[in-house]
């Protein structure tokens, strides 16, 4: 079974600073996808960034980037130039490429951006 | 529709009553997922469908929970004889393809269930 672990229940960062959220996962699959979702106070689920396991290059979306280390099964999210609007719950998620198992989420990290 | 639509957005019911939660996925999306999310927790998988076929229901907590998607589009999650511990946000998501990793999972705004 696949598991996703987020070891930081809460984090805070000063506005304009950089913060890194940790995520590790456990799987026997060789090809899979990893995601970071953001859930602001409105409780929507918003896809932030996606990484395909067979791609060695780390994904980047504007201020958001990942550090994907396949051997270590680690998938951290770096937020640069943090903004007040980044305040949210952040969930790491995993799905194998087989398509026959569901997306598995971690328990989340609550990020607070402080002015 | 433009996005995944869920109804009702809020449901308050008394313990022992049955509830039905509806999900209308994005038109043409093959896969439909149901998740449950308690406050401050990550979404917990319940069940999912490819077209009308229920592929995995291993996440349903017990036999009071059931789901269907008879025509491969709209899905209903039914909870019979509700209990207070069923109180949570119930989220539906859909994806264009069966291999949902290659495509994005689109979430609805959820149905918040409160059992008194």
mmCIF file of N, CA and C in Angstrom, chain B:
data_model
loop_
_atom_site.group_PDB
_atom_site.id
_atom_site.type_symbol
_atom_site.label_atom_id
_atom_site.label_comp_id
_atom_site.label_asym_id
_atom_site.label_seq_id
_atom_site.Cartn_x
_atom_site.Cartn_y
_atom_site.Cartn_z
ATOM 1 N N UNK B 1 -20.716 20.641 -17.121
ATOM 2 C CA UNK B 1 -20.591 21.959 -16.508
ATOM 3 C C UNK B 1 -19.152 22.416 -16.467
ATOM 4 N N UNK B 2 -18.935 23.613 -15.983
ATOM 5 C CA UNK B 2 -17.610 24.193 -15.966
ATOM 6 C C UNK B 2 -16.721 23.529 -14.932
ATOM 7 N N UNK B 3 -17.299 23.069 -13.848
ATOM 8 C CA UNK B 3 -16.517 22.459 -12.793
ATOM 9 C C UNK B 3 -17.293 21.318 -12.182
ATOM 10 N N UNK B 4 -16.682 20.692 -11.165
ATOM 11 C CA UNK B 4 -17.354 19.622 -10.439
ATOM 12 C C UNK B 4 -18.360 20.258 -9.482
ATOM 13 N N UNK B 5 -19.570 19.832 -9.563
ATOM 14 C CA UNK B 5 -20.631 20.412 -8.754
ATOM 15 C C UNK B 5 -21.135 19.387 -7.746
ATOM 16 N N UNK B 6 -21.220 19.811 -6.491
ATOM 17 C CA UNK B 6 -21.731 18.927 -5.454
ATOM 18 C C UNK B 6 -22.937 19.550 -4.767
ATOM 19 N N UNK B 7 -23.862 18.700 -4.400
ATOM 20 C CA UNK B 7 -25.025 19.180 -3.657
ATOM 21 C C UNK B 7 -25.492 18.113 -2.672
ATOM 22 N N UNK B 8 -26.034 18.529 -1.542
ATOM 23 C CA UNK B 8 -26.105 19.912 -1.086
ATOM 24 C C UNK B 8 -24.743 20.390 -0.588
ATOM 25 N N UNK B 9 -24.532 21.663 -0.499
ATOM 26 C CA UNK B 9 -23.277 22.182 0.045
ATOM 27 C C UNK B 9 -23.208 21.935 1.545
ATOM 28 N N UNK B 10 -24.354 22.049 2.190
ATOM 29 C CA UNK B 10 -24.434 21.826 3.633
ATOM 30 C C UNK B 10 -25.648 20.950 3.920
ATOM 31 N N UNK B 11 -25.439 19.990 4.799
ATOM 32 C CA UNK B 11 -26.538 19.114 5.192
ATOM 33 C C UNK B 11 -26.439 18.856 6.683
ATOM 34 N N UNK B 12 -27.507 19.191 7.387
ATOM 35 C CA UNK B 12 -27.602 18.887 8.814
ATOM 36 C C UNK B 12 -28.710 17.866 8.971
ATOM 37 N N UNK B 13 -28.406 16.780 9.644
ATOM 38 C CA UNK B 13 -29.385 15.721 9.791
ATOM 39 C C UNK B 13 -29.327 15.148 11.196
ATOM 40 N N UNK B 14 -30.359 14.461 11.548
ATOM 41 C CA UNK B 14 -30.389 13.824 12.860
ATOM 42 C C UNK B 14 -29.846 12.404 12.751
ATOM 43 N N UNK B 15 -29.219 11.993 13.799
ATOM 44 C CA UNK B 15 -28.675 10.633 13.867
ATOM 45 C C UNK B 15 -29.762 9.625 13.502
ATOM 46 N N UNK B 16 -29.387 8.666 12.658
ATOM 47 C CA UNK B 16 -30.325 7.631 12.255
ATOM 48 C C UNK B 16 -30.980 7.874 10.907
ATOM 49 N N UNK B 17 -30.890 9.110 10.421
ATOM 50 C CA UNK B 17 -31.483 9.421 9.124
ATOM 51 C C UNK B 17 -30.533 9.008 8.001
ATOM 52 N N UNK B 18 -31.077 8.790 6.824
ATOM 53 C CA UNK B 18 -30.270 8.518 5.637
ATOM 54 C C UNK B 18 -29.994 9.825 4.901
ATOM 55 N N UNK B 19 -28.818 9.936 4.292
ATOM 56 C CA UNK B 19 -28.497 11.112 3.482
ATOM 57 C C UNK B 19 -27.940 10.661 2.133
ATOM 58 N N UNK B 20 -28.193 11.471 1.132
ATOM 59 C CA UNK B 20 -27.656 11.230 -0.208
ATOM 60 C C UNK B 20 -26.930 12.480 -0.666
ATOM 61 N N UNK B 21 -25.694 12.308 -1.052
ATOM 62 C CA UNK B 21 -24.858 13.408 -1.519
ATOM 63 C C UNK B 21 -24.600 13.202 -3.007
ATOM 64 N N UNK B 22 -24.746 14.286 -3.734
ATOM 65 C CA UNK B 22 -24.676 14.174 -5.195
ATOM 66 C C UNK B 22 -23.426 14.844 -5.735
ATOM 67 N N UNK B 23 -22.883 14.244 -6.780
ATOM 68 C CA UNK B 23 -21.721 14.812 -7.460
ATOM 69 C C UNK B 23 -21.970 14.809 -8.958
ATOM 70 N N UNK B 24 -21.809 15.972 -9.565
ATOM 71 C CA UNK B 24 -21.935 16.117 -11.013
ATOM 72 C C UNK B 24 -20.541 16.471 -11.544
ATOM 73 N N UNK B 25 -19.843 15.507 -12.145
ATOM 74 C CA UNK B 25 -18.451 15.774 -12.561
ATOM 75 C C UNK B 25 -18.397 16.657 -13.799
ATOM 76 N N UNK B 26 -17.199 17.012 -14.156
ATOM 77 C CA UNK B 26 -17.002 17.758 -15.394
ATOM 78 C C UNK B 26 -17.397 16.861 -16.564
ATOM 79 N N UNK B 27 -18.128 17.438 -17.491
ATOM 80 C CA UNK B 27 -18.635 16.661 -18.618
ATOM 81 C C UNK B 27 -17.505 15.955 -19.367
ATOM 82 N N UNK B 28 -17.682 14.660 -19.581
ATOM 83 C CA UNK B 28 -16.689 13.897 -20.324
ATOM 84 C C UNK B 28 -15.609 13.268 -19.476
ATOM 85 N N UNK B 29 -15.570 13.602 -18.202
ATOM 86 C CA UNK B 29 -14.548 13.015 -17.334
ATOM 87 C C UNK B 29 -14.874 11.556 -17.039
ATOM 88 N N UNK B 30 -13.855 10.723 -17.187
ATOM 89 C CA UNK B 30 -14.046 9.284 -17.071
ATOM 90 C C UNK B 30 -14.105 8.826 -15.619
ATOM 91 N N UNK B 31 -13.193 9.341 -14.821
ATOM 92 C CA UNK B 31 -13.056 8.856 -13.445
ATOM 93 C C UNK B 31 -13.689 9.818 -12.458
ATOM 94 N N UNK B 32 -14.304 9.239 -11.442
ATOM 95 C CA UNK B 32 -14.942 10.030 -10.387
ATOM 96 C C UNK B 32 -14.567 9.429 -9.046
ATOM 97 N N UNK B 33 -14.153 10.278 -8.131
ATOM 98 C CA UNK B 33 -13.659 9.852 -6.826
ATOM 99 C C UNK B 33 -14.491 10.483 -5.723
ATOM 100 N N UNK B 34 -14.641 9.767 -4.640
ATOM 101 C CA UNK B 34 -15.223 10.302 -3.411
ATOM 102 C C UNK B 34 -14.169 10.237 -2.312
ATOM 103 N N UNK B 35 -14.024 11.371 -1.624
ATOM 104 C CA UNK B 35 -13.134 11.464 -0.478
ATOM 105 C C UNK B 35 -13.914 12.037 0.701
ATOM 106 N N UNK B 36 -13.427 11.755 1.901
ATOM 107 C CA UNK B 36 -13.983 12.349 3.109
ATOM 108 C C UNK B 36 -12.849 13.084 3.808
ATOM 109 N N UNK B 37 -13.153 14.268 4.297
ATOM 110 C CA UNK B 37 -12.121 15.058 4.951
ATOM 111 C C UNK B 37 -12.620 15.599 6.271
ATOM 112 N N UNK B 38 -11.999 15.156 7.336
ATOM 113 C CA UNK B 38 -12.303 15.697 8.654
ATOM 114 C C UNK B 38 -11.531 17.006 8.820
ATOM 115 N N UNK B 39 -11.994 17.835 9.726
ATOM 116 C CA UNK B 39 -11.382 19.144 9.928
ATOM 117 C C UNK B 39 -9.905 18.988 10.321
ATOM 118 N N UNK B 40 -9.041 19.675 9.604
ATOM 119 C CA UNK B 40 -7.620 19.634 9.921
ATOM 120 C C UNK B 40 -6.893 18.389 9.452
ATOM 121 N N UNK B 41 -7.573 17.563 8.667
ATOM 122 C CA UNK B 41 -6.964 16.331 8.165
ATOM 123 C C UNK B 41 -6.923 16.341 6.643
ATOM 124 N N UNK B 42 -6.162 15.407 6.092
ATOM 125 C CA UNK B 42 -6.129 15.258 4.651
ATOM 126 C C UNK B 42 -7.318 14.470 4.149
ATOM 127 N N UNK B 43 -7.634 14.605 2.872
ATOM 128 C CA UNK B 43 -8.745 13.831 2.299
ATOM 129 C C UNK B 43 -8.470 12.332 2.410
ATOM 130 N N UNK B 44 -9.496 11.611 2.794
ATOM 131 C CA UNK B 44 -9.418 10.163 2.967
ATOM 132 C C UNK B 44 -10.234 9.510 1.861
ATOM 133 N N UNK B 45 -9.602 8.628 1.108
ATOM 134 C CA UNK B 45 -10.271 7.983 -0.013
ATOM 135 C C UNK B 45 -11.429 7.110 0.439
ATOM 136 N N UNK B 46 -12.542 7.210 -0.273
ATOM 137 C CA UNK B 46 -13.696 6.346 -0.003
ATOM 138 C C UNK B 46 -13.897 5.329 -1.124
ATOM 139 N N UNK B 47 -14.090 5.840 -2.360
ATOM 140 C CA UNK B 47 -14.383 4.952 -3.481
ATOM 141 C C UNK B 47 -14.167 5.708 -4.782
ATOM 142 N N UNK B 48 -14.035 4.953 -5.897
ATOM 143 C CA UNK B 48 -13.966 5.642 -7.164
ATOM 144 C C UNK B 48 -14.531 4.804 -8.296
ATOM 145 N N UNK B 49 -14.875 5.477 -9.371
ATOM 146 C CA UNK B 49 -15.490 4.880 -10.544
ATOM 147 C C UNK B 49 -14.699 5.235 -11.790
ATOM 148 N N UNK B 50 -14.621 4.283 -12.710
ATOM 149 C CA UNK B 50 -14.263 4.576 -14.089
ATOM 150 C C UNK B 50 -15.533 4.329 -14.900
ATOM 151 N N UNK B 51 -15.996 5.363 -15.559
ATOM 152 C CA UNK B 51 -17.322 5.296 -16.197
ATOM 153 C C UNK B 51 -18.337 4.893 -15.127
ATOM 154 N N UNK B 52 -19.142 3.876 -15.384
ATOM 155 C CA UNK B 52 -20.150 3.494 -14.394
ATOM 156 C C UNK B 52 -19.671 2.395 -13.455
ATOM 157 N N UNK B 53 -18.496 1.885 -13.710
ATOM 158 C CA UNK B 53 -18.001 0.759 -12.925
ATOM 159 C C UNK B 53 -17.264 1.234 -11.669
ATOM 160 N N UNK B 54 -17.683 0.698 -10.547
ATOM 161 C CA UNK B 54 -17.021 1.022 -9.290
ATOM 162 C C UNK B 54 -15.740 0.202 -9.204
ATOM 163 N N UNK B 55 -14.606 0.870 -9.255
ATOM 164 C CA UNK B 55 -13.316 0.189 -9.338
ATOM 165 C C UNK B 55 -12.772 -0.224 -7.979
ATOM 166 N N UNK B 56 -13.069 0.579 -6.994
ATOM 167 C CA UNK B 56 -12.458 0.355 -5.683
ATOM 168 C C UNK B 56 -13.372 0.976 -4.639
ATOM 169 N N UNK B 57 -13.820 0.169 -3.709
ATOM 170 C CA UNK B 57 -14.643 0.718 -2.626
ATOM 171 C C UNK B 57 -14.033 0.380 -1.272
ATOM 172 N N UNK B 58 -12.745 0.137 -1.300
ATOM 173 C CA UNK B 58 -12.065 -0.297 -0.080
ATOM 174 C C UNK B 58 -12.047 0.762 1.012
ATOM 175 N N UNK B 59 -12.245 2.018 0.627
ATOM 176 C CA UNK B 59 -12.211 3.083 1.614
ATOM 177 C C UNK B 59 -13.533 3.357 2.299
ATOM 178 N N UNK B 60 -14.591 2.741 1.843
ATOM 179 C CA UNK B 60 -15.882 2.942 2.502
ATOM 180 C C UNK B 60 -15.805 2.362 3.916
ATOM 181 N N UNK B 61 -16.158 3.150 4.932
ATOM 182 C CA UNK B 61 -15.914 2.732 6.319
ATOM 183 C C UNK B 61 -16.683 1.486 6.743
ATOM 184 N N UNK B 62 -17.890 1.352 6.255
ATOM 185 C CA UNK B 62 -18.723 0.200 6.638
ATOM 186 C C UNK B 62 -19.876 0.092 5.662
ATOM 187 N N UNK B 63 -20.740 -0.857 5.893
ATOM 188 C CA UNK B 63 -21.796 -1.118 4.902
ATOM 189 C C UNK B 63 -22.932 -0.104 4.946
ATOM 190 N N UNK B 64 -22.844 0.887 5.806
ATOM 191 C CA UNK B 64 -23.849 1.962 5.762
ATOM 192 C C UNK B 64 -23.556 2.922 4.613
ATOM 193 N N UNK B 65 -22.344 2.857 4.101
ATOM 194 C CA UNK B 65 -21.919 3.735 3.005
ATOM 195 C C UNK B 65 -21.999 2.986 1.685
ATOM 196 N N UNK B 66 -22.560 3.644 0.688
ATOM 197 C CA UNK B 66 -22.594 3.070 -0.649
ATOM 198 C C UNK B 66 -22.540 4.200 -1.671
ATOM 199 N N UNK B 67 -22.149 3.855 -2.876
ATOM 200 C CA UNK B 67 -22.077 4.857 -3.939
ATOM 201 C C UNK B 67 -22.457 4.221 -5.252
ATOM 202 N N UNK B 68 -22.983 5.047 -6.132
ATOM 203 C CA UNK B 68 -23.308 4.564 -7.460
ATOM 204 C C UNK B 68 -23.077 5.659 -8.480
ATOM 205 N N UNK B 69 -22.920 5.226 -9.704
ATOM 206 C CA UNK B 69 -22.739 6.134 -10.842
ATOM 207 C C UNK B 69 -23.356 5.424 -12.054
ATOM 208 N N UNK B 70 -24.668 5.279 -12.057
ATOM 209 C CA UNK B 70 -25.351 4.365 -12.981
ATOM 210 C C UNK B 70 -25.155 4.645 -14.464
ATOM 211 N N UNK B 71 -24.985 5.899 -14.840
ATOM 212 C CA UNK B 71 -24.843 6.214 -16.263
ATOM 213 C C UNK B 71 -23.468 6.775 -16.587
ATOM 214 N N UNK B 72 -22.552 6.594 -15.664
ATOM 215 C CA UNK B 72 -21.190 7.040 -15.925
ATOM 216 C C UNK B 72 -20.996 8.532 -15.842
ATOM 217 N N UNK B 73 -21.951 9.231 -15.257
ATOM 218 C CA UNK B 73 -21.804 10.672 -15.108
ATOM 219 C C UNK B 73 -22.035 11.056 -13.649
ATOM 220 N N UNK B 74 -23.252 11.432 -13.310
ATOM 221 C CA UNK B 74 -23.577 11.840 -11.940
ATOM 222 C C UNK B 74 -23.419 10.651 -10.994
ATOM 223 N N UNK B 75 -22.908 10.961 -9.804
ATOM 224 C CA UNK B 75 -22.730 9.926 -8.782
ATOM 225 C C UNK B 75 -23.438 10.350 -7.504
ATOM 226 N N UNK B 76 -23.906 9.358 -6.777
ATOM 227 C CA UNK B 76 -24.531 9.604 -5.483
ATOM 228 C C UNK B 76 -23.839 8.773 -4.416
ATOM 229 N N UNK B 77 -23.459 9.427 -3.337
ATOM 230 C CA UNK B 77 -22.927 8.744 -2.154
ATOM 231 C C UNK B 77 -24.036 8.730 -1.110
ATOM 232 N N UNK B 78 -24.396 7.557 -0.664
ATOM 233 C CA UNK B 78 -25.487 7.410 0.291
ATOM 234 C C UNK B 78 -24.959 6.903 1.617
ATOM 235 N N UNK B 79 -25.387 7.534 2.679
ATOM 236 C CA UNK B 79 -25.035 7.081 4.027
ATOM 237 C C UNK B 79 -26.342 6.748 4.733
ATOM 238 N N UNK B 80 -26.463 5.516 5.124
ATOM 239 C CA UNK B 80 -27.680 5.082 5.806
ATOM 240 C C UNK B 80 -27.482 5.137 7.325
ATOM 241 N N UNK B 81 -28.562 5.417 8.018
ATOM 242 C CA UNK B 81 -28.552 5.394 9.498
ATOM 243 C C UNK B 81 -27.347 6.188 10.021
ATOM 244 N N UNK B 82 -27.311 7.448 9.659
ATOM 245 C CA UNK B 82 -26.144 8.267 9.978
ATOM 246 C C UNK B 82 -25.834 8.293 11.473
ATOM 247 N N UNK B 83 -24.545 8.434 11.730
ATOM 248 C CA UNK B 83 -24.041 8.536 13.100
ATOM 249 C C UNK B 83 -23.224 9.823 13.204
ATOM 250 N N UNK B 84 -23.020 10.286 14.433
ATOM 251 C CA UNK B 84 -22.305 11.544 14.619
ATOM 252 C C UNK B 84 -20.898 11.491 14.029
ATOM 253 N N UNK B 85 -20.263 10.349 14.089
ATOM 254 C CA UNK B 85 -18.916 10.213 13.560
ATOM 255 C C UNK B 85 -18.853 10.345 12.036
ATOM 256 N N UNK B 86 -20.020 10.335 11.374
ATOM 257 C CA UNK B 86 -20.049 10.533 9.920
ATOM 258 C C UNK B 86 -19.896 12.008 9.545
ATOM 259 N N UNK B 87 -19.975 12.895 10.520
ATOM 260 C CA UNK B 87 -19.866 14.328 10.247
ATOM 261 C C UNK B 87 -18.493 14.637 9.656
ATOM 262 N N UNK B 88 -18.498 15.272 8.498
ATOM 263 C CA UNK B 88 -17.249 15.576 7.782
ATOM 264 C C UNK B 88 -17.596 16.328 6.510
ATOM 265 N N UNK B 89 -16.540 16.740 5.801
ATOM 266 C CA UNK B 89 -16.707 17.272 4.453
ATOM 267 C C UNK B 89 -16.544 16.098 3.493
ATOM 268 N N UNK B 90 -17.477 15.932 2.605
ATOM 269 C CA UNK B 90 -17.407 14.866 1.601
ATOM 270 C C UNK B 90 -17.103 15.520 0.259
ATOM 271 N N UNK B 91 -15.975 15.114 -0.312
ATOM 272 C CA UNK B 91 -15.508 15.745 -1.538
ATOM 273 C C UNK B 91 -15.559 14.775 -2.708
ATOM 274 N N UNK B 92 -15.963 15.302 -3.824
ATOM 275 C CA UNK B 92 -15.967 14.564 -5.069
ATOM 276 C C UNK B 92 -14.893 15.167 -5.977
ATOM 277 N N UNK B 93 -14.270 14.327 -6.769
ATOM 278 C CA UNK B 93 -13.289 14.803 -7.743
ATOM 279 C C UNK B 93 -13.434 13.994 -9.013
ATOM 280 N N UNK B 94 -13.077 14.601 -10.128
ATOM 281 C CA UNK B 94 -13.129 13.868 -11.391
ATOM 282 C C UNK B 94 -11.857 14.116 -12.186
ATOM 283 N N UNK B 95 -11.566 13.180 -13.062
ATOM 284 C CA UNK B 95 -10.417 13.344 -13.958
ATOM 285 C C UNK B 95 -10.800 12.875 -15.342
ATOM 286 N N UNK B 96 -10.133 13.476 -16.319
ATOM 287 C CA UNK B 96 -10.483 13.214 -17.710
ATOM 288 C C UNK B 96 -10.180 11.778 -18.106
ATOM 289 N N UNK B 97 -9.060 11.241 -17.581
ATOM 290 C CA UNK B 97 -8.640 9.911 -17.986
ATOM 291 C C UNK B 97 -8.609 8.967 -16.803
ATOM 292 N N UNK B 98 -8.499 7.689 -17.104
ATOM 293 C CA UNK B 98 -8.418 6.682 -16.045
ATOM 294 C C UNK B 98 -7.097 6.772 -15.326
ATOM 295 N N UNK B 99 -6.056 7.101 -16.065
ATOM 296 C CA UNK B 99 -4.748 7.268 -15.444
ATOM 297 C C UNK B 99 -4.699 8.686 -14.908
ATOM 298 N N UNK B 100 -5.237 8.861 -13.703
ATOM 299 C CA UNK B 100 -5.460 10.221 -13.221
ATOM 300 C C UNK B 100 -4.169 10.941 -12.880
ATOM 301 N N UNK B 101 -3.066 10.232 -12.843
ATOM 302 C CA UNK B 101 -1.817 10.934 -12.601
ATOM 303 C C UNK B 101 -1.391 11.783 -13.771
ATOM 304 N N UNK B 102 -1.745 11.358 -14.954
ATOM 305 C CA UNK B 102 -1.335 12.124 -16.126
ATOM 306 C C UNK B 102 -2.234 13.317 -16.340
ATOM 307 N N UNK B 103 -3.364 13.299 -15.688
ATOM 308 C CA UNK B 103 -4.257 14.430 -15.784
ATOM 309 C C UNK B 103 -4.558 14.948 -14.402
ATOM 310 N N UNK B 104 -5.079 16.120 -14.346
ATOM 311 C CA UNK B 104 -5.353 16.725 -13.062
ATOM 312 C C UNK B 104 -6.649 16.190 -12.471
ATOM 313 N N UNK B 105 -6.691 16.083 -11.177
ATOM 314 C CA UNK B 105 -7.913 15.738 -10.466
ATOM 315 C C UNK B 105 -8.603 17.043 -10.100
ATOM 316 N N UNK B 106 -9.826 17.205 -10.521
ATOM 317 C CA UNK B 106 -10.581 18.426 -10.250
ATOM 318 C C UNK B 106 -11.560 18.154 -9.121
ATOM 319 N N UNK B 107 -11.475 18.963 -8.096
ATOM 320 C CA UNK B 107 -12.303 18.754 -6.909
ATOM 321 C C UNK B 107 -13.514 19.676 -6.908
ATOM 322 N N UNK B 108 -14.605 19.151 -6.391
ATOM 323 C CA UNK B 108 -15.755 19.986 -6.110
ATOM 324 C C UNK B 108 -15.555 20.717 -4.784
ATOM 325 N N UNK B 109 -16.482 21.579 -4.453
ATOM 326 C CA UNK B 109 -16.363 22.365 -3.227
ATOM 327 C C UNK B 109 -16.765 21.579 -1.994
ATOM 328 N N UNK B 110 -17.330 20.425 -2.192
ATOM 329 C CA UNK B 110 -17.627 19.555 -1.065
ATOM 330 C C UNK B 110 -19.026 19.713 -0.519
ATOM 331 N N UNK B 111 -19.459 18.683 0.167
ATOM 332 C CA UNK B 111 -20.724 18.700 0.914
ATOM 333 C C UNK B 111 -20.372 18.521 2.384
ATOM 334 N N UNK B 112 -20.713 19.514 3.169
ATOM 335 C CA UNK B 112 -20.422 19.409 4.611
ATOM 336 C C UNK B 112 -21.599 18.778 5.310
ATOM 337 N N UNK B 113 -21.366 17.630 5.884
ATOM 338 C CA UNK B 113 -22.411 16.887 6.584
ATOM 339 C C UNK B 113 -22.227 17.021 8.085
ATOM 340 N N UNK B 114 -23.294 17.399 8.763
ATOM 341 C CA UNK B 114 -23.306 17.462 10.219
ATOM 342 C C UNK B 114 -24.426 16.566 10.723
ATOM 343 N N UNK B 115 -24.059 15.614 11.550
ATOM 344 C CA UNK B 115 -25.040 14.694 12.123
ATOM 345 C C UNK B 115 -25.200 15.036 13.598
ATOM 346 N N UNK B 116 -26.420 15.395 13.960
ATOM 347 C CA UNK B 116 -26.671 15.823 15.349
ATOM 348 C C UNK B 116 -27.035 14.650 16.245
#
